[in-house]
Amino acid sequence: MQENLYYLLRERSLKSPVDLGLEIVGGKTVSYADLDNGSARIAKLFQELCLVPGDRVLVQVDKSPQAVMLYLGCLRAGMVYVPLNTAYTATELAYFLSDSEPRLVVCGPQAADKIELEAARIGAPHVLTMDERGAGTLMEQAGTLPPKNDILSLKSGDLGAILYTSGTTGRSKGAMLSHGNLSSNALALHRIWGWIPGDVLIHALPIFHVHGLFVALHTAMLNASRILFLPRFDADKIINLLPRATVMMGVPTFYTRLLHNPALTHDACRNMRLFISGSAPLLKETFESFETRTGHRILERYGMTEAGMITSNPLDGERLPETVGFPLPDVKARVADEHGVALGTDEVGVLEIKGPNVFQGYWRAPDKTQAEFRDDGYFITGDLVRMDQEGRISVVGRAKDLIISGGYNVYPKEVEVCIDNLEGVAESAVIGIPHPDFGEGAVGFVVLHRDANVSERSIKDALADSLARFKIPKKFFFVDELPRNTMGKVQKNLLRERYSDIFRNTGP
Ligand code: MCA
Ligand code: AMP
């Protein structure tokens, strides 16, 4: 049986009338037939470059329809797509290159020289470029080739993508997602969110993470829907598009920013069917203000890179704030203590899950994979949850030391290591503090060596060489010492309490 995800996406998306596909706002539409043709030419290029199924294609490019073609081309030809946040620095990229060992790297033209050197160092034979308009050497070369129209026959366990997600202790781990993981999740979401013919999706998310790449694109393609494709979030543009759209997906920051715009009204949302939020907790306050202003109850769902979407509030039943709803069909969920012992109704514990959406393990890291699974195959999410009598889940915290800022993950440990390596720094702690725009904002506490000549500015500048800017703490405090418990562990809770309102007056 053909279990290549692209087979399913192609079959369903090509049912649309010819002009449907990605509509570049203020520009032309790249139809699903165009996407199919572009992906087939890219598949031909892979063949010309002697890439074989299973080879990794590492991609760090801006959002464009051609970037979507590249993703679909990888699926179609059996390559493993490895997307990276465009904010990652050359230092971060060097790690992803050596870990994933791609045969092809596609990057922005301005980064190409540096990346060619890195690629040569690890033996990646090909580096091609793609700019924010989708132009560059990749499309130049693919455009001259005939389309390779077949779709490689794959099994559901074959890998479709590796998405990097950081661990709590150190370097990022590559979560291996199979065609079956992705297609089972896409089909379930398409069904439970009640997609109907004529639905139009506003797509303003980045396409290097699960939310924008898989959840949004796959469900819209399964529905052969028009996608209003924005390069990035822009509140004014989105509000202008709302009367033409029926579905929008976003991180909570999208919703708080929309609420700051007086043009967001009941009338602007008259055509909308569904607003979906995820990737970070949606505050009750945001949920309620949005309902008052627009008449819509945002549907909150919960997921993670390793498993795609895990739970969702119901389309037709009660959508409750501060809950993430019920496990998706086919997803089994239980709440357990740190030893994996199941807890009862309403008890707080770690969510453990099993299902066709759960990934195949971490790339070349069997020990890390083993550590995150129970013997009976349940995956330990690291999220602290409570499940009520009906099976409805609320995320109440995280067992993992993680900050989620505007939907991006910031791993304190990774940032602390970089700060600690700076001259003059004795030690540091990084925590997340409630932030009105980003949900949580990272804050750094730094203990300096005596006579060190270090300022907040000098730390931020130094970190910018090694860390993506969204990971750099928004504020730093210089302290004489970090609060520690009797075991010597830094008491981040105390810092979180003491500094809880430092972002109170920060606007979007
Ligand atoms: C940008 N900056 C940020 C963030 N984004 N700082 C902290 N957190 C952020 N998320 C910084 C930039 O580095 C820059 O700092 C300054 O803010 C302005 O940058 P700009 O590019 O103008 O920001 P923006 O366009 O306003 O972006 C904010 C955003 C964006 C629209 C909220 O971050 C975004 O699109 N987030 C969505 C993330 C997402 O898709 N997550 C899904 C992950 P400086 O001035 O210092 O340079 S998938 C997932 O989590 C799971 C599976 C799930 O459940 O979905
Ligand atoms: P990522 O590593 O980017 O896949 O982020 C996954 C994490 O985002 C999850 O483990 C949760 O901690 C968090 N997350 C995603 N959706 C929600 C949500 N609706 N509410 C609370 N946390 C969420």
Coordinates of C-alpha atoms and ligand atoms in Angstrom, one line a residue:
M1 CA 0.0 0.0 0.0
Q2 CA 1.2 3.5 -0.8
E3 CA 1.7 5.3 2.5
N4 CA 3.7 8.3 1.3
L5 CA 2.0 11.3 2.9
Y6 CA 2.4 13.3 -0.3
Y7 CA 0.2 10.7 -2.1
L8 CA -2.6 11.6 0.3
L9 CA -2.0 15.3 0.1
R10 CA -1.8 15.4 -3.6
E11 CA -4.9 13.3 -4.1
R12 CA -7.0 15.5 -1.8
S13 CA -5.6 18.9 -2.7
L14 CA -5.8 18.5 -6.5
K15 CA -9.6 18.1 -6.1
S16 CA -9.7 21.9 -5.8
P17 CA -10.6 24.1 -8.7
V18 CA -7.5 25.2 -10.6
D19 CA -7.0 28.5 -8.9
L20 CA -7.0 27.3 -5.4
G21 CA -3.8 26.9 -3.4
L22 CA -1.5 29.4 -1.8
E23 CA -2.7 32.9 -2.4
I24 CA 0.1 35.3 -1.7
V25 CA -1.5 38.2 -0.1
G26 CA -1.5 41.1 -2.5
G27 CA 0.1 38.8 -5.2
K28 CA -0.7 35.8 -7.3
T29 CA -2.0 32.4 -6.4
V30 CA 0.2 29.3 -6.6
S31 CA -2.3 26.6 -7.2
Y32 CA -2.1 23.1 -5.9
A33 CA -1.3 22.0 -9.4
D34 CA 1.6 24.4 -9.5
L35 CA 2.8 23.1 -6.1
D36 CA 2.6 19.6 -7.5
N37 CA 4.5 20.5 -10.6
G38 CA 7.2 22.4 -8.6
S39 CA 7.6 19.5 -6.2
A40 CA 8.0 17.1 -9.1
R41 CA 10.7 19.2 -10.7
I42 CA 12.5 19.4 -7.3
A43 CA 12.2 15.6 -7.0
K44 CA 13.9 15.4 -10.4
L45 CA 16.6 17.7 -9.2
F46 CA 17.2 15.4 -6.2
Q47 CA 17.7 12.6 -8.7
E48 CA 20.2 14.6 -10.8
L49 CA 22.1 15.4 -7.6
C50 CA 22.2 11.6 -6.8
L51 CA 20.2 12.0 -3.6
V52 CA 18.6 8.8 -2.5
P53 CA 15.5 8.1 -0.3
G54 CA 16.4 8.6 3.4
D55 CA 18.9 11.4 2.6
R56 CA 18.4 14.5 4.8
V57 CA 17.7 17.8 3.2
L58 CA 18.4 20.6 5.6
V59 CA 16.4 23.8 5.0
Q60 CA 16.8 27.2 6.5
V61 CA 14.8 29.6 4.3
D62 CA 12.2 32.3 4.5
K63 CA 8.5 31.4 4.0
S64 CA 7.4 31.2 0.3
P65 CA 5.4 28.9 -1.9
Q66 CA 8.6 27.6 -3.3
A67 CA 9.7 26.6 0.2
V68 CA 6.4 24.6 0.4
M69 CA 7.3 23.0 -2.9
L70 CA 10.6 22.0 -1.5
Y71 CA 9.0 20.4 1.5
L72 CA 6.5 18.5 -0.7
G73 CA 9.3 17.5 -3.1
C74 CA 11.1 15.9 -0.2
L75 CA 8.0 14.0 0.8
R76 CA 7.3 12.9 -2.7
A77 CA 10.9 11.6 -3.3
G78 CA 11.4 10.0 0.1
M79 CA 13.9 12.6 1.4
V80 CA 13.9 13.5 5.0
Y81 CA 13.0 17.2 5.4
V82 CA 14.9 19.0 8.2
P83 CA 13.6 22.5 8.6
L84 CA 15.3 25.1 10.8
N85 CA 14.2 28.4 12.3
T86 CA 15.5 31.2 10.2
A87 CA 16.5 33.0 13.4
Y88 CA 19.2 30.4 14.2
T89 CA 22.8 31.7 14.0
A90 CA 25.7 30.2 12.1
T91 CA 26.9 28.6 15.4
E92 CA 23.6 26.9 16.0
L93 CA 23.4 25.8 12.3
A94 CA 26.8 24.2 12.5
Y95 CA 25.5 21.8 15.1
F96 CA 22.4 20.9 13.1
L97 CA 24.6 20.3 10.0
S98 CA 27.0 17.9 11.8
D99 CA 24.2 16.1 13.6
S100 CA 21.8 15.6 10.7
E101 CA 24.5 15.0 8.0
P102 CA 22.4 16.3 5.1
R103 CA 23.2 15.6 1.5
L104 CA 21.7 18.9 0.5
V105 CA 21.4 22.2 2.3
V106 CA 19.1 24.9 1.1
C107 CA 19.6 28.4 2.7
G108 CA 19.2 32.1 2.1
P109 CA 21.6 33.5 -0.4
Q110 CA 23.3 35.8 2.2
A111 CA 24.2 32.8 4.3
A112 CA 25.4 30.6 1.5
D113 CA 29.2 31.4 1.7
K114 CA 29.4 30.5 5.3
I115 CA 27.2 27.5 5.0
E116 CA 29.3 26.2 2.1
L117 CA 32.3 26.2 4.3
E118 CA 30.5 24.3 7.1
A119 CA 28.9 21.9 4.6
A120 CA 32.3 21.1 3.1
R121 CA 33.6 20.5 6.6
I122 CA 31.0 17.8 7.3
G123 CA 31.0 16.4 3.7
A124 CA 27.6 17.7 2.7
P125 CA 28.0 17.8 -1.1
H126 CA 25.3 20.3 -2.2
V127 CA 24.3 23.8 -1.1
L128 CA 21.6 25.6 -2.9
T129 CA 19.9 28.9 -2.2
M130 CA 16.3 30.2 -1.9
D131 CA 15.5 33.8 -1.1
E132 CA 12.3 35.3 0.5
R133 CA 10.6 35.3 -2.9
G134 CA 11.5 31.7 -3.5
A135 CA 14.1 32.5 -6.1
G136 CA 17.7 31.2 -6.1
T137 CA 19.8 28.4 -7.3
L138 CA 17.4 25.6 -6.2
M139 CA 14.5 26.9 -8.3
E140 CA 16.8 27.9 -11.2
Q141 CA 18.1 24.4 -11.5
A142 CA 14.8 22.6 -10.8
G143 CA 13.0 24.9 -13.3
T144 CA 15.0 23.7 -16.2
L145 CA 14.2 20.0 -15.5
P146 CA 11.2 17.9 -16.5
P147 CA 8.9 17.0 -13.6
K148 CA 9.4 13.6 -12.1
N149 CA 5.8 12.9 -11.5
D150 CA 5.9 9.6 -9.7
I151 CA 5.5 9.5 -5.9
L152 CA 7.9 7.2 -4.2
S153 CA 6.1 4.2 -2.6
L154 CA 6.7 4.3 1.1
K155 CA 5.6 2.5 4.3
S156 CA 4.0 4.5 7.1
G157 CA 7.1 4.0 9.3
D158 CA 9.4 5.6 6.7
L159 CA 10.8 9.0 7.8
G160 CA 9.3 12.2 6.4
A161 CA 11.0 14.8 8.6
I162 CA 13.3 15.4 11.4
L163 CA 12.5 18.4 13.6
Y164 CA 14.9 19.6 16.2
T165 CA 13.7 20.2 19.7
S166 CA 16.0 21.0 22.6
G167 CA 16.6 18.8 25.5
T168 CA 16.6 20.0 29.1
T169 CA 20.2 19.2 29.6
G170 CA 22.0 20.2 26.5
R171 CA 22.0 20.0 22.7
S172 CA 18.9 19.8 20.5
K173 CA 17.6 16.4 19.6
G174 CA 16.1 15.6 16.2
A175 CA 12.6 14.1 16.5
M176 CA 12.1 11.6 13.7
L177 CA 8.6 11.8 12.3
S178 CA 7.3 9.2 9.9
H179 CA 4.9 9.6 7.0
G180 CA 2.4 7.6 9.1
N181 CA 2.9 10.0 12.1
L182 CA 2.1 13.0 10.0
S183 CA -0.7 11.6 7.9
S184 CA -2.6 10.1 10.9
N185 CA -2.4 13.4 12.7
A186 CA -3.5 15.4 9.7
L187 CA -6.5 13.2 9.0
A188 CA -7.6 13.2 12.6
L189 CA -7.4 17.1 12.8
H190 CA -9.1 17.5 9.5
R191 CA -12.0 15.4 10.8
I192 CA -12.4 16.7 14.4
W193 CA -12.1 20.4 13.3
G194 CA -14.9 19.8 10.9
W195 CA -13.3 21.2 7.7
I196 CA -15.9 21.8 5.1
P197 CA -15.7 22.6 1.4
G198 CA -15.1 26.3 0.9
D199 CA -13.1 26.8 4.1
V200 CA -10.3 29.4 3.7
L201 CA -7.3 29.4 6.0
I202 CA -5.3 32.4 7.1
H203 CA -1.7 31.1 7.3
A204 CA 0.6 33.6 9.1
L205 CA 2.8 31.0 11.1
P206 CA 6.3 30.2 10.2
I207 CA 6.8 26.9 8.2
F208 CA 9.7 25.5 10.1
H209 CA 7.7 24.2 13.1
V210 CA 4.9 21.6 13.5
H211 CA 2.2 24.3 13.9
G212 CA 2.6 26.1 10.6
L213 CA 4.2 23.3 8.5
F214 CA 2.2 20.3 9.5
V215 CA -1.0 21.3 11.4
A216 CA -2.0 24.3 9.2
L217 CA -0.7 23.2 5.8
H218 CA -1.7 19.5 5.9
T219 CA -5.3 20.1 7.1
A220 CA -5.9 22.8 4.5
M221 CA -4.4 20.6 1.7
L222 CA -6.5 17.7 2.8
N223 CA -9.5 20.0 2.4
A224 CA -8.3 21.5 -1.0
S225 CA -8.7 24.9 0.7
R226 CA -7.6 28.3 -0.4
I227 CA -4.7 29.3 1.9
L228 CA -4.2 33.1 2.4
F229 CA -0.4 32.9 2.8
L230 CA 1.3 35.7 4.7
P231 CA 5.1 35.8 5.1
R232 CA 4.7 36.5 8.8
F233 CA 2.2 37.7 11.4
D234 CA 0.8 41.1 10.7
A235 CA -2.3 42.1 12.7
D236 CA -3.5 44.8 10.2
K237 CA -3.2 42.4 7.2
I238 CA -4.9 39.6 9.1
I239 CA -7.8 41.7 10.1
N240 CA -8.2 42.8 6.5
L241 CA -8.3 39.2 5.4
L242 CA -10.8 38.0 8.0
P243 CA -13.9 38.7 6.0
R244 CA -12.5 36.4 3.2
A245 CA -11.5 33.6 5.6
T246 CA -13.1 30.9 7.7
V247 CA -10.3 29.4 9.7
M248 CA -7.2 30.8 11.4
M249 CA -4.5 29.1 13.5
G250 CA -2.1 30.9 15.7
V251 CA 0.0 31.0 18.9
P252 CA -1.5 33.0 21.8
T253 CA 0.6 36.0 20.9
F254 CA -1.4 36.3 17.6
Y255 CA -4.6 36.6 19.6
T256 CA -3.3 39.1 22.1
R257 CA -1.9 41.3 19.3
L258 CA -5.1 41.1 17.4
L259 CA -7.0 42.2 20.5
H260 CA -4.8 45.3 20.7
N261 CA -6.1 46.3 17.3
P262 CA -9.4 48.2 17.4
A263 CA -10.2 47.0 13.9
L264 CA -10.8 43.5 15.3
T265 CA -14.6 43.5 15.6
H266 CA -17.6 41.2 15.4
D267 CA -18.2 42.4 11.9
A268 CA -14.6 41.7 10.8
C269 CA -15.1 38.1 11.9
R270 CA -18.5 37.6 10.4
N271 CA -17.3 35.0 7.9
M272 CA -15.0 33.1 10.3
R273 CA -15.9 29.6 11.4
L274 CA -13.0 28.7 13.7
F275 CA -10.0 30.3 15.5
I276 CA -7.5 27.8 16.8
S277 CA -4.8 28.4 19.3
G278 CA -1.8 26.4 20.5
S279 CA 1.9 26.0 21.0
A280 CA 1.7 27.8 24.4
P281 CA -1.0 28.3 27.0
L282 CA -3.8 30.6 26.1
L283 CA -4.7 32.8 29.0
K284 CA -8.3 32.8 30.2
E285 CA -8.3 36.6 29.9
T286 CA -7.4 36.4 26.2
F287 CA -10.0 33.7 25.6
E288 CA -12.7 35.8 27.3
S289 CA -11.7 39.2 25.7
F290 CA -11.7 37.5 22.3
E291 CA -15.2 36.1 22.8
T292 CA -16.5 39.5 24.0
R293 CA -15.0 41.3 21.0
T294 CA -15.7 38.8 18.2
G295 CA -18.3 36.4 19.5
H296 CA -15.8 33.5 18.9
R297 CA -14.7 31.0 21.5
I298 CA -11.1 30.2 20.5
L299 CA -10.5 26.4 20.2
E300 CA -7.4 25.6 22.1
R301 CA -5.4 22.4 21.3
Y302 CA -2.2 21.0 22.7
G303 CA 0.7 19.3 21.0
M304 CA 4.5 18.9 20.8
T305 CA 7.1 18.3 18.1
E306 CA 7.5 14.6 19.1
A307 CA 3.8 13.9 18.6
G308 CA 2.1 16.5 16.6
M309 CA -1.3 17.3 18.0
I310 CA -2.3 15.4 21.1
T311 CA -5.5 16.9 22.5
S312 CA -8.1 19.4 21.3
N313 CA -11.1 21.2 22.7
P314 CA -14.2 20.0 20.9
L315 CA -15.6 21.7 17.8
D316 CA -19.2 21.2 18.9
G317 CA -19.0 20.6 22.7
E318 CA -17.9 23.1 25.3
R319 CA -14.6 24.9 24.6
L320 CA -13.3 25.8 28.0
P321 CA -10.5 28.3 28.7
E322 CA -7.4 26.9 30.5
T323 CA -8.1 23.4 29.2
V324 CA -6.7 21.7 26.1
G325 CA -9.6 19.4 25.6
F326 CA -9.6 15.6 24.9
P327 CA -7.0 13.3 23.5
L328 CA -7.4 13.0 19.7
P329 CA -9.1 9.8 18.4
D330 CA -6.5 7.0 18.5
V331 CA -4.4 8.8 21.1
K332 CA -4.2 7.1 24.5
A333 CA -3.4 9.4 27.4
R334 CA -2.7 8.8 31.1
V335 CA -1.5 11.0 33.9
A336 CA 1.4 9.5 35.9
D337 CA 3.8 10.3 38.7
E338 CA 7.6 10.5 38.1
H339 CA 7.8 6.7 38.3
G340 CA 5.1 6.1 35.7
V341 CA 2.5 5.1 38.2
A342 CA -0.9 6.1 36.9
L343 CA -2.7 8.8 39.0
G344 CA -6.4 9.3 39.5
T345 CA -8.9 11.8 38.3
D346 CA -8.0 15.5 39.0
E347 CA -4.5 14.6 40.3
V348 CA -1.6 16.5 38.8
G349 CA 1.1 14.4 37.1
V350 CA 3.0 14.1 33.9
L351 CA 1.0 13.4 30.7
E352 CA 2.1 10.1 29.0
I353 CA 0.7 9.2 25.6
K354 CA 0.6 6.5 23.0
G355 CA -0.7 6.6 19.4
P356 CA 0.0 6.7 15.7
N357 CA 1.1 10.3 16.0
V358 CA 4.0 9.5 18.4
F359 CA 7.4 9.9 16.8
Q360 CA 9.9 7.2 15.9
G361 CA 12.6 8.3 18.4
Y362 CA 15.4 10.9 18.5
W363 CA 17.8 10.9 15.5
R364 CA 20.9 8.8 16.3
A365 CA 20.2 9.0 20.1
P366 CA 18.7 5.7 21.2
D367 CA 19.6 6.5 24.9
K368 CA 17.6 9.7 24.8
T369 CA 14.8 8.0 23.1
Q370 CA 14.7 5.2 25.7
A371 CA 14.7 7.7 28.5
E372 CA 11.5 9.3 27.2
F373 CA 9.5 6.1 26.8
R374 CA 8.0 3.8 29.4
D375 CA 8.4 0.1 28.9
D376 CA 4.9 -0.3 27.7
G377 CA 5.5 2.2 24.9
Y378 CA 4.0 5.4 26.4
F379 CA 5.9 8.6 25.6
I380 CA 6.6 10.9 28.6
T381 CA 5.6 14.4 27.5
G382 CA 7.2 16.3 30.4
D383 CA 4.0 18.4 30.7
L384 CA 2.2 18.6 34.0
V385 CA -1.5 18.1 33.5
R386 CA -4.7 17.2 35.3
M387 CA -7.5 15.1 33.8
D388 CA -11.1 15.4 34.9
Q389 CA -13.7 12.8 35.1
E390 CA -14.8 13.2 31.5
G391 CA -11.2 12.9 30.3
R392 CA -10.7 16.6 29.7
I393 CA -7.1 17.7 30.1
S394 CA -5.7 20.9 31.6
V395 CA -2.0 21.7 31.2
V396 CA -0.9 23.2 34.6
G397 CA 2.8 23.4 34.3
R398 CA 6.0 21.7 33.0
A399 CA 8.2 19.1 34.6
K400 CA 10.8 20.2 32.1
D401 CA 12.8 23.4 32.4
L402 CA 11.4 25.2 29.4
I403 CA 10.3 28.7 28.5
I404 CA 7.8 29.2 25.7
S405 CA 8.0 32.7 24.4
G406 CA 5.6 33.7 21.6
G407 CA 5.3 30.0 20.7
Y408 CA 9.1 29.5 20.4
N409 CA 10.9 27.3 22.9
V410 CA 13.8 28.6 24.9
Y411 CA 15.8 26.1 26.9
P412 CA 17.2 27.9 30.0
K413 CA 20.1 25.4 30.1
E414 CA 21.3 26.2 26.6
V415 CA 21.2 30.0 27.3
E416 CA 22.9 29.6 30.7
V417 CA 25.8 27.7 29.2
C418 CA 26.3 30.5 26.7
I419 CA 26.2 33.2 29.4
D420 CA 28.5 31.2 31.7
N421 CA 31.1 31.0 29.0
L422 CA 31.3 34.8 28.7
E423 CA 34.3 36.5 30.3
G424 CA 33.6 38.0 33.7
V425 CA 30.6 35.7 34.4
A426 CA 30.7 33.4 37.4
E427 CA 27.3 31.8 36.9
S428 CA 23.8 32.5 35.7
A429 CA 20.2 31.4 35.8
V430 CA 17.6 32.0 33.1
I431 CA 13.8 31.9 33.9
G432 CA 10.5 32.7 32.2
I433 CA 8.4 35.5 33.6
P434 CA 4.8 36.3 32.5
H435 CA 5.0 38.7 29.5
P436 CA 1.9 40.5 28.1
D437 CA 3.0 40.0 24.5
F438 CA 5.0 36.8 24.4
G439 CA 3.2 34.9 27.2
E440 CA 6.6 34.3 28.9
G441 CA 9.7 36.4 28.5
A442 CA 13.2 35.1 29.3
V443 CA 15.1 36.8 32.0
G444 CA 18.7 36.3 33.0
F445 CA 20.3 36.5 36.4
V446 CA 24.0 36.9 36.4
V447 CA 26.7 36.6 39.1
L448 CA 29.9 38.3 38.0
H449 CA 33.4 37.8 39.0
R450 CA 34.9 40.6 41.1
D451 CA 36.0 43.6 38.9
A452 CA 34.4 42.2 35.8
N453 CA 33.6 44.8 33.2
V454 CA 30.3 43.5 31.9
S455 CA 27.0 45.2 31.2
E456 CA 23.5 44.1 30.0
R457 CA 24.3 45.4 26.5
S458 CA 27.7 43.6 26.3
I459 CA 26.1 40.3 27.3
K460 CA 23.3 40.7 24.8
D461 CA 25.8 41.6 22.0
A462 CA 28.0 38.7 22.9
L463 CA 25.1 36.2 23.0
A464 CA 23.9 37.3 19.5
D465 CA 26.9 35.5 17.9
S466 CA 25.8 32.2 19.2
L467 CA 22.1 32.3 20.0
A468 CA 19.0 33.1 18.0
R469 CA 17.7 36.5 19.1
F470 CA 14.4 35.2 20.5
K471 CA 16.4 33.1 23.0
I472 CA 18.3 36.1 24.4
P473 CA 16.8 37.2 27.7
K474 CA 14.8 40.4 27.4
K475 CA 16.2 41.6 30.7
F476 CA 19.2 40.9 32.8
F477 CA 19.7 41.3 36.5
F478 CA 23.1 41.3 38.2
V479 CA 23.0 39.7 41.5
D480 CA 25.5 38.8 44.3
E481 CA 24.4 35.2 44.4
L482 CA 21.7 32.9 43.1
P483 CA 19.2 31.5 45.7
R484 CA 20.0 27.9 46.3
N485 CA 18.4 25.1 48.4
T486 CA 20.3 23.0 50.8
M487 CA 21.2 20.6 48.0
G488 CA 22.8 23.5 46.1
K489 CA 20.2 23.6 43.4
V490 CA 19.2 27.1 42.1
Q491 CA 15.7 27.9 43.4
K492 CA 14.2 29.3 40.2
N493 CA 10.8 29.4 41.8
L494 CA 12.0 32.0 44.3
L495 CA 13.3 34.1 41.4
R496 CA 10.1 33.7 39.5
E497 CA 8.0 34.9 42.5
R498 CA 10.3 37.8 43.3
Y499 CA 10.4 39.1 39.7
S500 CA 7.0 38.1 38.6
D501 CA 5.8 41.5 37.5
I502 CA 8.8 43.0 35.7
F503 CA 7.1 42.8 32.3
R504 CA 3.8 44.1 33.5
N505 CA 3.9 47.3 31.5
T506 CA 5.6 45.9 28.4
G507 CA 3.4 46.3 25.3
P508 CA 3.5 44.4 22.0
Ligands
MCA1 C1 10.5 37.5 17.8 N1 11.2 37.9 18.9 C2 10.9 37.1 19.9 C3 10.0 36.2 19.5 N2 9.7 36.4 18.1 N3 11.3 37.1 21.2 C4 10.8 36.2 22.0 N4 9.9 35.3 21.6 C5 9.5 35.2 20.4 N5 8.6 34.3 19.9 C6 12.2 39.0 19.0 C7 13.1 39.1 17.9 O1 14.2 38.4 18.1 C8 13.4 40.6 17.9 O2 14.3 40.9 18.9 C9 12.0 41.2 18.3 O3 11.4 40.2 19.0 C10 11.1 41.5 17.1 O4 11.2 40.5 16.1 P1 10.2 40.3 15.0 O5 10.6 39.4 14.0 O6 9.6 41.6 14.5 O7 9.0 39.6 15.8 P2 7.6 39.4 15.4 O8 7.5 39.3 13.9 O9 6.8 40.3 16.1 O10 7.4 37.8 15.9 C11 6.6 37.5 17.0 C12 5.8 36.3 16.6 C13 6.7 35.2 16.1 C14 4.8 36.7 15.5 C15 5.0 35.9 17.8 O11 7.6 34.9 17.2 C16 6.0 34.0 15.7 O12 5.5 33.9 14.6 N6 5.8 33.0 16.6 C17 5.2 31.7 16.3 C18 6.0 30.6 16.7 C19 5.5 29.2 16.2 O13 5.0 29.0 15.1 N7 5.5 28.2 17.1 C20 5.0 26.9 16.9 C21 6.0 25.9 17.3 P3 15.5 41.8 18.6 O14 14.9 43.2 18.5 O15 16.3 41.6 19.9 O16 16.2 41.3 17.4 S1 5.3 24.2 17.1 C22 4.9 23.8 18.7 O17 5.2 24.5 19.6 C23 4.0 22.7 19.1 C24 4.2 21.5 18.3 C25 2.6 23.1 19.0 O18 1.8 22.7 19.9 O19 2.2 23.8 18.1
AMP2 P1 7.6 22.0 21.1 O1 8.8 21.5 21.8 O2 7.9 23.2 20.2 O3 7.0 21.0 20.3 O4 6.6 22.5 22.2 C1 5.8 21.6 22.8 C2 5.4 22.2 24.1 O5 4.5 23.3 24.0 C3 4.5 21.2 24.9 O6 5.3 20.2 25.5 C4 3.8 22.1 25.9 O7 4.6 22.4 27.0 C5 3.6 23.4 25.0 N1 2.3 23.5 24.5 C6 1.8 23.3 23.3 N2 0.5 23.6 23.2 C7 0.1 24.1 24.4 C8 -1.1 24.5 25.0 N3 -2.2 24.6 24.3 N4 -1.1 24.8 26.3 C9 0.0 24.7 27.0 N5 1.2 24.3 26.6 C10 1.3 24.0 25.3

